[in-house]
Amino acid sequence: MAKGRPMISERDLELNESLKNIKHVIIVISGKGGVGKSTVSSNLAMSLAMKGHRTGIMDIDIHGPNIPKMFAVEEDQVFIENGKLVPVSAAHGLKIMSMAFLLPEKDAPVAWRGPVKTGLIRQFLKDVAWGELDYLVIDMPPGTGDEAISVVQLIPKADGMVVVTTPQDVALLDSRKSVVFGAQTKIPIIGMIENMSGFICPHCKECSDIFKAGGGERTATDMGIPFLGRIPIEPGIVVSGDTGVPVVISSPDSGSAVAFTDITERIIEAVR
């Protein structure tokens, strides 16, 4: 048999056809859990939608899917139309897909091995009726395991990764691994965000660096990647996550919301 290009399977053709309708793919990643990655993902996605961009958010934190909670749609269900899963809609037309919508019970654990998780991620890309999107934000689980590898293999032309860290040294150590992972997989790093960068007192408005500050920017500079900005801790951002109204909607003039808006502009410019 003559040598040539490898055969493309039918399911890969369907996947490529689905991805053709998505202009930009932004992967939000963190080296460790607890740094507020899902809060960042949800507010970045909503900021994009509020600017009039057709936006979707894909929650592939399969073992701990909480994006639906952050938009108060955790009781919603997806349905099938014309052979495709129809994502749940939130404010400003934001489209949401998450493992949480497929669980028989909210508290049901997901005890899956790698190949099954890869199949779900493929399904979320190929069999979900995303339609025409300007941006698809992918909220990753912590670390660089099966899900991260699957995403970069299935979407090799993703615009890039946004690395979320907090100022503590232990978080910064793990964030560096995410940057190296991007280099190894040839996915560009859009930049680094320092979350929980100072606590803004709701009474006196003074900012206290309870988790240190500036480590994210120093790490970004050291590793030669852009620094996208700092997001402070505010009581309002905690309440917004629990009530399902992103802080960019609930408190648009707050320090955290303004930071999210500025960072979103930098991301738009970076992937333009």
CSV table of C-alpha atoms in Angstrom, one decimal:
chain,number,residue,atom,x,y,z
A,1,MET,CA,0.0,0.0,0.0
A,2,ALA,CA,1.3,3.4,-0.9
A,3,LYS,CA,2.4,5.7,1.9
A,4,GLY,CA,0.4,8.8,2.5
A,5,ARG,CA,-1.5,10.7,5.2
A,6,PRO,CA,-3.0,8.5,7.9
A,7,MET,CA,-6.7,7.7,7.6
A,8,ILE,CA,-9.0,10.0,9.5
A,9,SER,CA,-11.7,8.2,11.4
A,10,GLU,CA,-15.3,9.3,11.0
A,11,ARG,CA,-15.5,10.4,14.6
A,12,ASP,CA,-12.4,12.6,14.1
A,13,LEU,CA,-14.0,14.1,11.0
A,14,GLU,CA,-17.1,14.9,13.1
A,15,LEU,CA,-14.9,16.4,15.8
A,16,ASN,CA,-13.1,18.6,13.4
A,17,GLU,CA,-16.4,19.7,11.9
A,18,SER,CA,-17.7,20.8,15.3
A,19,LEU,CA,-14.4,22.6,16.2
A,20,LYS,CA,-14.7,24.6,12.9
A,21,ASN,CA,-17.6,26.5,14.4
A,22,ILE,CA,-15.5,27.7,17.4
A,23,LYS,CA,-13.2,30.6,16.7
A,24,HIS,CA,-11.2,30.7,19.8
A,25,VAL,CA,-10.5,28.0,22.5
A,26,ILE,CA,-9.1,29.2,25.9
A,27,ILE,CA,-8.0,26.6,28.4
A,28,VAL,CA,-8.0,27.7,32.1
A,29,ILE,CA,-5.5,25.5,34.0
A,30,SER,CA,-3.9,25.4,37.4
A,31,GLY,CA,-1.1,23.3,38.9
A,32,LYS,CA,-3.1,22.6,42.1
A,33,GLY,CA,-6.6,22.7,43.5
A,34,GLY,CA,-8.0,25.5,45.7
A,35,VAL,CA,-6.6,28.4,43.7
A,36,GLY,CA,-10.0,29.6,42.4
A,37,LYS,CA,-9.7,28.3,38.9
A,38,SER,CA,-13.4,27.7,38.4
A,39,THR,CA,-14.2,31.2,39.8
A,40,VAL,CA,-11.8,32.6,37.2
A,41,SER,CA,-13.2,30.5,34.4
A,42,SER,CA,-16.8,31.5,35.1
A,43,ASN,CA,-16.1,35.2,35.4
A,44,LEU,CA,-13.9,35.3,32.3
A,45,ALA,CA,-16.6,33.4,30.3
A,46,MET,CA,-19.3,35.8,31.6
A,47,SER,CA,-17.2,38.8,30.9
A,48,LEU,CA,-16.8,37.6,27.3
A,49,ALA,CA,-20.5,37.0,27.0
A,50,MET,CA,-21.3,40.5,28.5
A,51,LYS,CA,-19.1,42.1,25.8
A,52,GLY,CA,-21.4,40.5,23.1
A,53,HIS,CA,-19.2,37.6,22.2
A,54,ARG,CA,-20.9,34.2,21.6
A,55,THR,CA,-19.4,32.2,24.4
A,56,GLY,CA,-19.5,28.7,25.9
A,57,ILE,CA,-17.9,27.2,29.0
A,58,MET,CA,-17.0,23.5,29.1
A,59,ASP,CA,-16.5,22.1,32.6
A,60,ILE,CA,-14.2,19.1,32.4
A,61,ASP,CA,-13.5,18.9,36.1
A,62,ILE,CA,-15.1,15.4,35.9
A,63,HIS,CA,-14.6,14.5,39.5
A,64,GLY,CA,-15.6,17.8,41.0
A,65,PRO,CA,-17.8,19.7,38.4
A,66,ASN,CA,-19.0,22.9,40.0
A,67,ILE,CA,-19.4,25.4,37.2
A,68,PRO,CA,-23.2,24.8,37.1
A,69,LYS,CA,-23.4,25.9,40.8
A,70,MET,CA,-21.6,29.1,39.9
A,71,PHE,CA,-24.4,30.0,37.4
A,72,ALA,CA,-27.3,28.7,39.5
A,73,VAL,CA,-28.2,26.1,36.9
A,74,GLU,CA,-27.2,23.0,38.8
A,75,GLU,CA,-30.8,21.8,38.7
A,76,ASP,CA,-31.1,22.1,34.9
A,77,GLN,CA,-30.8,19.2,32.6
A,78,VAL,CA,-29.4,18.8,29.1
A,79,PHE,CA,-31.5,17.2,26.4
A,80,ILE,CA,-30.9,15.8,23.0
A,81,GLU,CA,-32.1,17.5,19.8
A,82,ASN,CA,-31.2,16.3,16.3
A,83,GLY,CA,-28.8,13.9,17.8
A,84,LYS,CA,-26.9,16.5,19.8
A,85,LEU,CA,-26.7,17.4,23.4
A,86,VAL,CA,-28.1,20.9,23.9
A,87,PRO,CA,-26.1,22.9,26.5
A,88,VAL,CA,-27.7,24.8,29.3
A,89,SER,CA,-28.0,28.5,28.8
A,90,ALA,CA,-27.2,31.2,31.4
A,91,ALA,CA,-27.3,35.0,31.4
A,92,HIS,CA,-26.1,36.9,28.2
A,93,GLY,CA,-26.6,33.7,26.2
A,94,LEU,CA,-23.6,31.9,27.8
A,95,LYS,CA,-23.7,28.1,27.0
A,96,ILE,CA,-22.7,25.7,29.7
A,97,MET,CA,-21.8,22.0,29.5
A,98,SER,CA,-20.7,20.0,32.5
A,99,MET,CA,-20.5,16.5,33.9
A,100,ALA,CA,-22.8,17.7,36.7
A,101,PHE,CA,-25.7,17.7,34.3
A,102,LEU,CA,-25.2,14.0,33.5
A,103,LEU,CA,-25.0,12.7,37.1
A,104,PRO,CA,-28.1,10.7,38.4
A,105,GLU,CA,-27.7,12.4,41.8
A,106,LYS,CA,-25.8,15.6,42.8
A,107,ASP,CA,-23.7,13.7,45.4
A,108,ALA,CA,-22.9,10.8,43.1
A,109,PRO,CA,-19.1,10.3,42.8
A,110,VAL,CA,-17.4,9.8,39.4
A,111,ALA,CA,-15.0,6.9,39.7
A,112,TRP,CA,-13.7,6.8,36.1
A,113,ARG,CA,-10.3,5.8,34.6
A,114,GLY,CA,-8.5,7.7,31.9
A,115,PRO,CA,-10.0,6.3,28.7
A,116,VAL,CA,-13.6,6.8,29.8
A,117,LYS,CA,-12.8,10.5,30.7
A,118,THR,CA,-11.2,11.0,27.3
A,119,GLY,CA,-14.4,9.7,25.7
A,120,LEU,CA,-16.5,12.2,27.7
A,121,ILE,CA,-14.3,15.1,26.7
A,122,ARG,CA,-14.6,14.0,23.0
A,123,GLN,CA,-18.3,13.8,23.4
A,124,PHE,CA,-18.5,17.3,24.9
A,125,LEU,CA,-16.6,18.7,21.9
A,126,LYS,CA,-18.2,16.6,19.1
A,127,ASP,CA,-21.8,15.8,20.3
A,128,VAL,CA,-22.7,19.1,22.0
A,129,ALA,CA,-24.7,21.6,20.0
A,130,TRP,CA,-22.3,24.5,20.7
A,131,GLY,CA,-23.3,26.2,17.5
A,132,GLU,CA,-21.2,29.2,16.3
A,133,LEU,CA,-19.0,30.4,19.1
A,134,ASP,CA,-16.5,33.2,19.3
A,135,TYR,CA,-15.0,31.8,22.5
A,136,LEU,CA,-15.1,28.4,24.3
A,137,VAL,CA,-13.6,28.6,27.8
A,138,ILE,CA,-12.5,25.2,29.1
A,139,ASP,CA,-12.4,24.9,32.9
A,140,MET,CA,-9.8,22.1,33.6
A,141,PRO,CA,-9.4,20.0,36.7
A,142,PRO,CA,-6.2,20.7,38.7
A,143,GLY,CA,-2.9,19.4,37.4
A,144,THR,CA,-1.8,17.9,34.1
A,145,GLY,CA,-3.4,14.5,34.1
A,146,ASP,CA,-5.7,12.6,31.8
A,147,GLU,CA,-8.1,15.4,31.2
A,148,ALA,CA,-5.4,18.0,30.3
A,149,ILE,CA,-3.7,15.5,28.0
A,150,SER,CA,-7.0,14.7,26.3
A,151,VAL,CA,-7.8,18.3,25.7
A,152,VAL,CA,-4.5,19.2,24.1
A,153,GLN,CA,-4.7,16.1,21.9
A,154,LEU,CA,-8.2,16.7,20.8
A,155,ILE,CA,-7.8,20.5,20.3
A,156,PRO,CA,-4.2,20.9,19.1
A,157,LYS,CA,-5.0,24.3,17.7
A,158,ALA,CA,-6.3,25.8,20.9
A,159,ASP,CA,-5.4,29.5,21.3
A,160,GLY,CA,-3.7,28.9,24.5
A,161,MET,CA,-3.7,28.3,28.3
A,162,VAL,CA,-4.4,30.8,31.1
A,163,VAL,CA,-2.6,29.6,34.2
A,164,VAL,CA,-4.2,30.5,37.5
A,165,THR,CA,-2.1,30.6,40.7
A,166,THR,CA,-2.3,32.2,44.2
A,167,PRO,CA,0.7,34.1,45.7
A,168,GLN,CA,1.8,31.3,48.1
A,169,ASP,CA,5.1,29.5,47.2
A,170,VAL,CA,3.4,26.1,47.1
A,171,ALA,CA,0.9,27.3,44.5
A,172,LEU,CA,3.6,29.0,42.5
A,173,LEU,CA,5.7,25.8,42.4
A,174,ASP,CA,2.8,23.9,40.8
A,175,SER,CA,1.9,26.7,38.4
A,176,ARG,CA,5.3,26.4,36.9
A,177,LYS,CA,4.5,22.8,36.0
A,178,SER,CA,1.5,24.0,34.1
A,179,VAL,CA,3.7,26.4,32.1
A,180,VAL,CA,6.1,23.6,31.3
A,181,PHE,CA,3.2,21.4,30.3
A,182,GLY,CA,2.1,24.0,27.8
A,183,ALA,CA,5.6,24.1,26.3
A,184,GLN,CA,5.8,20.3,26.1
A,185,THR,CA,2.4,20.1,24.3
A,186,LYS,CA,3.1,23.1,22.1
A,187,ILE,CA,0.0,24.9,23.4
A,188,PRO,CA,0.8,28.6,23.8
A,189,ILE,CA,0.6,30.2,27.3
A,190,ILE,CA,-1.7,33.3,27.1
A,191,GLY,CA,-0.6,34.4,30.5
A,192,MET,CA,-0.7,33.9,34.3
A,193,ILE,CA,-3.3,35.3,36.7
A,194,GLU,CA,-2.6,35.8,40.4
A,195,ASN,CA,-5.9,35.1,42.2
A,196,MET,CA,-6.6,35.8,45.9
A,197,SER,CA,-4.0,38.6,45.6
A,198,GLY,CA,-4.8,40.6,48.7
A,199,PHE,CA,-8.0,40.8,50.8
A,200,ILE,CA,-10.0,44.0,50.4
A,201,CYS,CA,-11.8,44.9,53.6
A,202,PRO,CA,-15.5,45.6,52.9
A,203,HIS,CA,-15.5,48.3,55.6
A,204,CYS,CA,-12.3,50.3,55.3
A,205,LYS,CA,-11.4,49.2,51.8
A,206,GLU,CA,-7.8,48.5,52.9
A,207,CYS,CA,-6.0,45.7,51.1
A,208,SER,CA,-4.1,43.1,53.2
A,209,ASP,CA,-1.8,40.6,51.6
A,210,ILE,CA,-2.9,37.6,53.7
A,211,PHE,CA,-1.4,35.1,51.1
A,212,LYS,CA,1.5,37.3,50.1
A,213,ALA,CA,1.5,39.2,46.8
A,214,GLY,CA,3.4,39.6,43.6
A,215,GLY,CA,4.5,36.0,43.3
A,216,GLY,CA,2.5,35.4,40.2
A,217,GLU,CA,4.0,38.3,38.4
A,218,ARG,CA,7.5,37.3,39.4
A,219,THR,CA,6.9,33.8,38.3
A,220,ALA,CA,5.5,34.9,34.9
A,221,THR,CA,8.5,37.2,34.4
A,222,ASP,CA,10.9,34.4,35.4
A,223,MET,CA,9.3,32.0,32.9
A,224,GLY,CA,9.0,34.5,30.1
A,225,ILE,CA,5.2,34.5,29.9
A,226,PRO,CA,2.7,37.4,30.1
A,227,PHE,CA,1.3,38.4,33.4
A,228,LEU,CA,-2.4,39.1,33.0
A,229,GLY,CA,-3.2,40.6,36.3
A,230,ARG,CA,-4.2,40.2,40.0
A,231,ILE,CA,-7.6,39.4,41.4
A,232,PRO,CA,-8.2,40.4,45.0
A,233,ILE,CA,-10.3,38.5,47.6
A,234,GLU,CA,-13.6,40.2,48.5
A,235,PRO,CA,-16.5,38.8,50.5
A,236,GLY,CA,-18.7,39.6,47.4
A,237,ILE,CA,-16.8,37.2,45.2
A,238,VAL,CA,-17.5,34.3,47.6
A,239,VAL,CA,-21.2,35.2,47.8
A,240,SER,CA,-21.5,35.5,44.1
A,241,GLY,CA,-20.1,31.9,43.6
A,242,ASP,CA,-22.5,30.5,46.1
A,243,THR,CA,-25.6,32.3,44.8
A,244,GLY,CA,-24.7,31.6,41.1
A,245,VAL,CA,-24.3,35.2,39.9
A,246,PRO,CA,-20.8,35.9,38.8
A,247,VAL,CA,-19.2,38.9,40.5
A,248,VAL,CA,-18.9,40.7,37.1
A,249,ILE,CA,-22.7,40.8,37.1
A,250,SER,CA,-23.5,41.1,40.8
A,251,SER,CA,-20.9,43.8,41.7
A,252,PRO,CA,-19.5,45.2,38.4
A,253,ASP,CA,-17.7,48.1,40.2
A,254,SER,CA,-15.9,45.9,42.8
A,255,GLY,CA,-12.2,45.4,42.6
A,256,SER,CA,-12.4,41.8,41.6
A,257,ALA,CA,-14.9,42.5,38.8
A,258,VAL,CA,-12.8,45.3,37.4
A,259,ALA,CA,-9.8,43.0,37.5
A,260,PHE,CA,-11.7,40.3,35.6
A,261,THR,CA,-12.9,42.8,33.0
A,262,ASP,CA,-9.3,44.1,32.5
A,263,ILE,CA,-7.9,40.6,32.2
A,264,THR,CA,-10.6,39.6,29.8
A,265,GLU,CA,-9.6,42.5,27.5
A,266,ARG,CA,-5.9,41.4,27.6
A,267,ILE,CA,-7.0,37.8,26.7
A,268,ILE,CA,-9.1,39.1,23.8
A,269,GLU,CA,-6.1,41.1,22.5
A,270,ALA,CA,-3.7,38.1,23.0
A,271,VAL,CA,-5.8,35.7,20.9
A,272,ARG,CA,-7.0,38.2,18.3
